[in-house]
Tab-separated table of C-alpha atoms and ligand atoms in Angstrom:
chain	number	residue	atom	x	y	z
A	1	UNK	CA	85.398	82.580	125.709
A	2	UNK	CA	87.649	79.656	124.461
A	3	UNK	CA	90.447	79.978	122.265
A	4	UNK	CA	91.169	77.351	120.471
A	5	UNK	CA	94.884	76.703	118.040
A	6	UNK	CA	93.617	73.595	117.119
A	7	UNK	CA	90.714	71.927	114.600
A	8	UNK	CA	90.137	68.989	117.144
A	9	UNK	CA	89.468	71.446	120.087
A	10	UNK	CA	86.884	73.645	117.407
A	11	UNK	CA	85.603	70.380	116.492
A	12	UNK	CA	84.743	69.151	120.096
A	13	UNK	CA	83.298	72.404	121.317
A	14	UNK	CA	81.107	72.865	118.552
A	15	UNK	CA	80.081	68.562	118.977
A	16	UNK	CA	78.807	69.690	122.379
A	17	UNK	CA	76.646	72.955	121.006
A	18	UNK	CA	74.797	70.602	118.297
A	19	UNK	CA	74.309	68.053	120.775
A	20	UNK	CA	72.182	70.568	123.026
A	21	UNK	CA	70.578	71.886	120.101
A	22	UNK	CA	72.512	75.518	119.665
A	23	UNK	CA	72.500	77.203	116.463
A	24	UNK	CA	76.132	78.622	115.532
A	25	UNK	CA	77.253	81.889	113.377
A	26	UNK	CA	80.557	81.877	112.226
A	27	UNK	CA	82.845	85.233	111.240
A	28	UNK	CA	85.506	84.265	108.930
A	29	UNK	CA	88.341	87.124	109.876
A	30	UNK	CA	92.315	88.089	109.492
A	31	UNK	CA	92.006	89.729	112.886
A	32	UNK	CA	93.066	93.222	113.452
A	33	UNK	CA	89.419	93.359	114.644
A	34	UNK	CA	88.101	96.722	114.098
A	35	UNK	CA	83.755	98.453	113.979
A	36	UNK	CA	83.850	96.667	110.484
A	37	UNK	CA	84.404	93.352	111.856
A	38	UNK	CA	82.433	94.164	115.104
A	39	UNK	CA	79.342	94.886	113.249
A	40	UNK	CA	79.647	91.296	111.890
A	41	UNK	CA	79.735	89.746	115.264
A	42	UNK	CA	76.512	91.694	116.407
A	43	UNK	CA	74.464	90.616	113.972
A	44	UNK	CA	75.698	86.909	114.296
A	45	UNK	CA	75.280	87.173	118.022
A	46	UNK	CA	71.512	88.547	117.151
A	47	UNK	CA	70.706	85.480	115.294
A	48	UNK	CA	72.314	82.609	116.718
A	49	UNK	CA	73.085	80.737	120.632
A	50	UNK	CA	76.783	80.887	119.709
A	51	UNK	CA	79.481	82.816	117.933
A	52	UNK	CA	82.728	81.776	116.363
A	53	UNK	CA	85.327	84.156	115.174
A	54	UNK	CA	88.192	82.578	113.511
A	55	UNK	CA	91.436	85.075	113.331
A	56	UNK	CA	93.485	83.948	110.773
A	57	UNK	CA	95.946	85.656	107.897
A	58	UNK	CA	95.489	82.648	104.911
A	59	UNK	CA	98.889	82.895	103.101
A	60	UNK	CA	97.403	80.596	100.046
A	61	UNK	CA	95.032	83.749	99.394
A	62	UNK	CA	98.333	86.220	99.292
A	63	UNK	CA	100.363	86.865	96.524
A	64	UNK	CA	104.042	86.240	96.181
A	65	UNK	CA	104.614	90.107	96.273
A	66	UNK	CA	101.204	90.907	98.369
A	67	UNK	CA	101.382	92.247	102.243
A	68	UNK	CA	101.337	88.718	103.872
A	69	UNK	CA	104.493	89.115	106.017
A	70	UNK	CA	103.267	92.958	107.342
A	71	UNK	CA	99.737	91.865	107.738
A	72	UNK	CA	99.208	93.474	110.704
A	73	UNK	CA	98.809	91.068	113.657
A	74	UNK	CA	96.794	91.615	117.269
A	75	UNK	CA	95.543	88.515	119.049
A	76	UNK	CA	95.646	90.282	122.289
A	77	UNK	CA	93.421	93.008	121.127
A	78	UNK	CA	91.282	90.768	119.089
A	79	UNK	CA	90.249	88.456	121.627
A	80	UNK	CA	89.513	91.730	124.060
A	81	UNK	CA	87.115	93.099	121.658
A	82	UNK	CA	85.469	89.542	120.568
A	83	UNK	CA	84.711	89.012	124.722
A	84	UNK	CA	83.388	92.444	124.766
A	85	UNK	CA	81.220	91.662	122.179
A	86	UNK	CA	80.185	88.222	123.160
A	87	UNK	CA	81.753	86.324	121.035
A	88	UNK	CA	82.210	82.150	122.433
A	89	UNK	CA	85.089	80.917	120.662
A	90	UNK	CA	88.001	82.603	118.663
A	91	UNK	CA	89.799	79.645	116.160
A	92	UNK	CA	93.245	81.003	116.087
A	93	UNK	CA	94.995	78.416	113.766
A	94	UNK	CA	99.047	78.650	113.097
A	95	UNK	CA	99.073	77.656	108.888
A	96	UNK	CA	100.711	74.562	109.568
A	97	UNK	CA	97.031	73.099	111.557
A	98	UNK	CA	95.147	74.245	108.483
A	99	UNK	CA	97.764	73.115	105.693
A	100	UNK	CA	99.520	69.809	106.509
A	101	UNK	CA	102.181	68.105	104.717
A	102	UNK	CA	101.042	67.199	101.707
A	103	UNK	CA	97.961	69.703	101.044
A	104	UNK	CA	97.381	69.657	97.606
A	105	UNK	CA	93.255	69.677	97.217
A	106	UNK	CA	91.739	73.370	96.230
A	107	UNK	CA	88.419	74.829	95.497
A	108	UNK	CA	88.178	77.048	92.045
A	109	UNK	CA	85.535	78.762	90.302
A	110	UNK	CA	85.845	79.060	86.478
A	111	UNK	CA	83.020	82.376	86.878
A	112	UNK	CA	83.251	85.511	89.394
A	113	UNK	CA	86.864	85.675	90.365
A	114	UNK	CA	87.760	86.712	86.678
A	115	UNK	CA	86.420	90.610	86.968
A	116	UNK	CA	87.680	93.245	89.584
A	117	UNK	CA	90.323	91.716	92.381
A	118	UNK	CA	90.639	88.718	90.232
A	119	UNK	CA	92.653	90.595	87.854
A	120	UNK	CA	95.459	92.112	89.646
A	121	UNK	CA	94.846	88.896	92.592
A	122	UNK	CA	94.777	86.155	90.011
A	123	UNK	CA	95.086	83.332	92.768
A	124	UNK	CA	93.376	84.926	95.672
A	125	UNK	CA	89.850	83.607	95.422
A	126	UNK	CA	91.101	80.130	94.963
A	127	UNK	CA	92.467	81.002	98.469
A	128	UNK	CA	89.479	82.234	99.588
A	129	UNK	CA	87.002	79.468	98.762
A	130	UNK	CA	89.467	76.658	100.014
A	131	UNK	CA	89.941	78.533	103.455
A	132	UNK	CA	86.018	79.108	103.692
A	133	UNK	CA	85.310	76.153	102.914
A	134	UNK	CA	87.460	74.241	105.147
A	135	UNK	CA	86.343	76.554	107.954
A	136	UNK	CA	82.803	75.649	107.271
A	137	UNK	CA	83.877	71.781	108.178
A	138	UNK	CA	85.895	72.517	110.876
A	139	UNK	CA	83.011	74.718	112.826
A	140	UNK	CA	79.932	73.419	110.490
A	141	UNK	CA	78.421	76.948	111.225
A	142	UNK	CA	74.335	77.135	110.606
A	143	UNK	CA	75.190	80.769	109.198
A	144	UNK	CA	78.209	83.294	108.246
A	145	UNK	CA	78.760	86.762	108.115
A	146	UNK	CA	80.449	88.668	105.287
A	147	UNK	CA	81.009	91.878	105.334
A	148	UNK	CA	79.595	94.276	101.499
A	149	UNK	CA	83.194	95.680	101.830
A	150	UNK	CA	85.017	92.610	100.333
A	151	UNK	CA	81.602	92.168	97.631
A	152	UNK	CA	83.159	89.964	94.929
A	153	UNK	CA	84.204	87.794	98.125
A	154	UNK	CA	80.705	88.007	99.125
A	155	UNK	CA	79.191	87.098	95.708
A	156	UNK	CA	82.101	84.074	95.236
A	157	UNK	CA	81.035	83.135	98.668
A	158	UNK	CA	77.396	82.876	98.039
A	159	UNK	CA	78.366	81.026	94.809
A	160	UNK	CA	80.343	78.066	96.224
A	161	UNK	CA	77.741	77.503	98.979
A	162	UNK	CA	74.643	77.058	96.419
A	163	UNK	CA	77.068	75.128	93.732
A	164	UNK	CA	78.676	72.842	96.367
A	165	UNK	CA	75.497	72.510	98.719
A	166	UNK	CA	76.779	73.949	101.549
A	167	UNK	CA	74.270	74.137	104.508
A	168	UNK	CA	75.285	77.120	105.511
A	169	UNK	CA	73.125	80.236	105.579
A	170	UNK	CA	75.606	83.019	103.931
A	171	UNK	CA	74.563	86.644	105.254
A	172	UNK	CA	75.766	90.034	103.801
A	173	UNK	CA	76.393	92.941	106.053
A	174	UNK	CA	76.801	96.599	105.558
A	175	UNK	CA	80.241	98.367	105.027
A	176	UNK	CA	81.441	100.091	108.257
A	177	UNK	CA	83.041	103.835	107.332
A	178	UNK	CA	85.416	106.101	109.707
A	179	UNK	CA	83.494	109.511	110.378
A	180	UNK	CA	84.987	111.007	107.110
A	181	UNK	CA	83.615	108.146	104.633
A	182	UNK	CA	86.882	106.019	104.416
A	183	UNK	CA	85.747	101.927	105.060
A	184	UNK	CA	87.070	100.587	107.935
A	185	UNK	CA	89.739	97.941	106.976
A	186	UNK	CA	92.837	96.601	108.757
A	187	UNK	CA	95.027	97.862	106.091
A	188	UNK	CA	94.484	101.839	106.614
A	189	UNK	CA	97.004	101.270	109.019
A	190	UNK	CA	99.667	101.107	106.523
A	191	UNK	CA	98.433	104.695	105.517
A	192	UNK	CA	100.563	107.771	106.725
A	193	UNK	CA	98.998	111.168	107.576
A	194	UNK	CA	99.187	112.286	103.869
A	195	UNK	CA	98.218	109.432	102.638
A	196	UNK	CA	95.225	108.809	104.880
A	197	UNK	CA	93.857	111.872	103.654
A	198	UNK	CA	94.518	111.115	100.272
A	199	UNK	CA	92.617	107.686	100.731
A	200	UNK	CA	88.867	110.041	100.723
A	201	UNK	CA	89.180	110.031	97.379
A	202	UNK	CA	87.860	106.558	97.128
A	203	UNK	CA	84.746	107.373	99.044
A	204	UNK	CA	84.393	110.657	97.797
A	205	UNK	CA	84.686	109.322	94.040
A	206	UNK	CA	81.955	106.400	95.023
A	207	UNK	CA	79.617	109.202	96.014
A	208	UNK	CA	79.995	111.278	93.149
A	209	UNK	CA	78.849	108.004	90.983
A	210	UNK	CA	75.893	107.388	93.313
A	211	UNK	CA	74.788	110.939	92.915
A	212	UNK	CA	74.713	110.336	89.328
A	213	UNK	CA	72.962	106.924	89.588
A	214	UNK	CA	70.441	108.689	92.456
A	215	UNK	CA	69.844	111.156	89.404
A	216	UNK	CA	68.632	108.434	86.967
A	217	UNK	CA	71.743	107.516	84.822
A	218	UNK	CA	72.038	103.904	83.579
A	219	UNK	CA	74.632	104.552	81.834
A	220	UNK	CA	77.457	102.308	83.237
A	221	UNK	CA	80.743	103.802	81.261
A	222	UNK	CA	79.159	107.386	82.254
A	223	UNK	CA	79.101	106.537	85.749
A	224	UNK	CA	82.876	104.623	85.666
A	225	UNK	CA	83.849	108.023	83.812
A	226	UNK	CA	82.820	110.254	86.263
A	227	UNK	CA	84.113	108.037	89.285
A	228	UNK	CA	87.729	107.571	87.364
A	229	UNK	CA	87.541	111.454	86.890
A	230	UNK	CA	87.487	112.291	90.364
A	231	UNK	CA	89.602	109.273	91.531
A	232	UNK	CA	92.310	111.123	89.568
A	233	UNK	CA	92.264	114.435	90.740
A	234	UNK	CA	93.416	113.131	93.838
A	235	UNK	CA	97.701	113.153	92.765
A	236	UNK	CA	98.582	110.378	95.368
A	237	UNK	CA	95.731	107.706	94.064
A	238	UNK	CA	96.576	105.278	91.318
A	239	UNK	CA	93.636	103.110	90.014
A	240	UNK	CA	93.564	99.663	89.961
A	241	UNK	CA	90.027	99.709	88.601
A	242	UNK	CA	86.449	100.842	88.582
A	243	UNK	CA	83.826	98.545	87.220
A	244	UNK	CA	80.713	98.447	87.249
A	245	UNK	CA	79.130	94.588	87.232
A	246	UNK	CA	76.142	92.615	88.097
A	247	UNK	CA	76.143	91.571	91.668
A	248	UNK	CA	75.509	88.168	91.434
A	249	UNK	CA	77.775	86.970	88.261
A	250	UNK	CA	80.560	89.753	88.400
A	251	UNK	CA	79.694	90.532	85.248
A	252	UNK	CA	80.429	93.804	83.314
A	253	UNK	CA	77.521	95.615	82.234
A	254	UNK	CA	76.619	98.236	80.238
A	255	UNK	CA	73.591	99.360	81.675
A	256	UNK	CA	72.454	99.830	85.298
A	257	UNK	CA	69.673	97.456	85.594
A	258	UNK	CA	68.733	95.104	88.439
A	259	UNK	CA	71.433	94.090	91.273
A	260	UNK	CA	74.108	96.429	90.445
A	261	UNK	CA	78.018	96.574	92.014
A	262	UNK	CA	80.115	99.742	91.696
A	263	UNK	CA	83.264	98.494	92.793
A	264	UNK	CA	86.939	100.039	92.851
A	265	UNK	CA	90.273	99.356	93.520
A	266	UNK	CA	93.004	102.471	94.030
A	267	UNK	CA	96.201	102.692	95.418
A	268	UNK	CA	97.357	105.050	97.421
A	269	UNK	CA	101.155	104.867	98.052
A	270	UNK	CA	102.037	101.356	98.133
A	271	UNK	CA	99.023	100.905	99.633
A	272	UNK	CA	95.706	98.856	97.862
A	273	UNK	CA	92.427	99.631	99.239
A	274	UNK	CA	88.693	98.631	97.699
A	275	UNK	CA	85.719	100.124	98.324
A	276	UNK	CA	81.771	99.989	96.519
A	277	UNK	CA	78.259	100.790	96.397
A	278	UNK	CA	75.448	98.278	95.726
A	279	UNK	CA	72.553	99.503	93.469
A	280	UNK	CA	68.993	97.904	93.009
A	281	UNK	CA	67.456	98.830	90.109
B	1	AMP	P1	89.227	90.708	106.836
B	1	AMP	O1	89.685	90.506	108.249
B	1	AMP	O2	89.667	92.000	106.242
B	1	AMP	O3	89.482	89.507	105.959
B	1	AMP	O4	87.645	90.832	106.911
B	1	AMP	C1	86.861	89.847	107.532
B	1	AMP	C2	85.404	90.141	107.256
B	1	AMP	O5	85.072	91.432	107.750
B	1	AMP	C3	85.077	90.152	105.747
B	1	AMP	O6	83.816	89.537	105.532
B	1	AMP	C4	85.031	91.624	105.437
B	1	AMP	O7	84.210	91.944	104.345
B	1	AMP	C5	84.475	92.186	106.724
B	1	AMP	N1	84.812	93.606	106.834
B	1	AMP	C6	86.059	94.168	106.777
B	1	AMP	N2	85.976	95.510	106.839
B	1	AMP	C7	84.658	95.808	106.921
B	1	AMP	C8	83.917	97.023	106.997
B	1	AMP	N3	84.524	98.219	106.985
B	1	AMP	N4	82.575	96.954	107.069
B	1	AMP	C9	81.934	95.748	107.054
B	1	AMP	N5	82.575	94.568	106.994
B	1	AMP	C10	83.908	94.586	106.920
């Protein structure tokens, strides 16, 4: 497995995979690899000759008073689990490769970053889609893996790719839970004992709104009632949001109907962590 700090090194490996014909799957990550990321590089391994992880914390996607300092940080650990699981090359860039003197050029999206994240993370998507995008030059991956945990990423994603004609082949994968329902993300460990047991309630809320969806109801302000409800018996939570929006446009709707996102937001402590359910209706 290579591990490359630098775009020219990416750039040369990845000449010599196209040149002998290999197809390549990219996983965009901030490291801190955990079973959420892992289940990313399996199916990317699955459907492609080589895999590319690239670790790296994007500080144009962070906030001035977001967690971009304390974002925690493993490269050892990451590249041990990314061998295990067969991954080829780890890009490992330091900010300065990926943002030279000077960068000033930025990819926006007028639709789908308004809604959800976009509210309280105004310039975070801009982040996003500038990183992605420059990652897709710099390993000119065949496909990518997302994971359904960050959706509106996933949707934005999926957006810039068809309205920028991308050749890349974006693929959504499943969200990855602990045994007690709480998705896997490289922020629980900010969570303390107390708080880590408060953070079911996101789950726990999601699954009360399902039930209610399983059970027939379209109504979306029902269903964002009866998540919100539970959400706050739960003292130590403090929501950021629940919405309920159409997959594709991050939309709100009204009623369930079609490709459906349940999405919330909830802090727990000083902590911010997101969760969802998908619907097809
Ligand atoms: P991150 O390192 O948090 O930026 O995540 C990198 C990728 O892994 C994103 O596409 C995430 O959606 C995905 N991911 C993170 N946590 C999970 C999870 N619990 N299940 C599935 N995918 C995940």
């Amino acid at each position: 497995m290579l591990i490359c700090n630098q775009i020219a090194m990416v750039r040369q490996q990845v000449q010599e995979w196209k040149k002998s014909g290999l197809s390549i799957g990219l996983v965009p990550t901030m490291g801190y690899l955990h079973e959420g990321h892992k289940s990313l590089i399996d199916a990317a391994r699955k459907e492609n000759d080589r895999v590319a992880v690239s670790i790296f914390v994007n500080p144009m996607q962070f906030g001035p008073n977001e967690d971009l300092a304390s974002y925690p940080r493993d490269l050892e650990k990451d590249a041990k689990l990314c061998e295990d699981a067969g991954v080829d090359l780890i890009f490992h860039p330091q900010p300065e490769e990926m943002y030279k003197q000077g960068f000033c050029t930025y990819v926006d999206m007028n639709g789908l970053t308004t809604e959800l994240c976009g509210k309280s993370r105004p310039i975070h998507f801009r982040g996003v889609q500038t990183v992605v995008l420059k990652l897709f030059h710099i390993v000119t991956p065949d496909r990518a893996y997302f994971g359904q945990k960050d959706a509106q990423q996933l949707a934005v994603v999926k957006r810039m790719v068809q309205d920028l004609n991308v050749g890349t082949e974006i693929i959504g994968c499943p969200i990855i839970r602990e045994e007690d329902g709480l998705a896997k993300s490289s922020r629980n460990t900010y969570l303390n004992e107390k708080e880590r047991q408060a953070a079911l309630v996101l789950s726990r809320s999601l699954q009360v709104g399902k039930a209610l969806v399983d059970a027939g109801e379209t109504n979306a302000q029902a269903i964002r009632q009866a998540i919100t409800g539970e959400i706050e018996k739960e003292p130590m939570a403090k929501i950021d949001y629940v919405d309920i929006v159409d997959f594709e446009t991050i939309t709100p709707i009204e009623t369930v109907q079609g490709s459906v996102l349940v999405a919330i937001a909830v802090f727990i402590g000083k902590t911010r962590l997101i969760d969802n359910f998908i619907v097809e209706k």
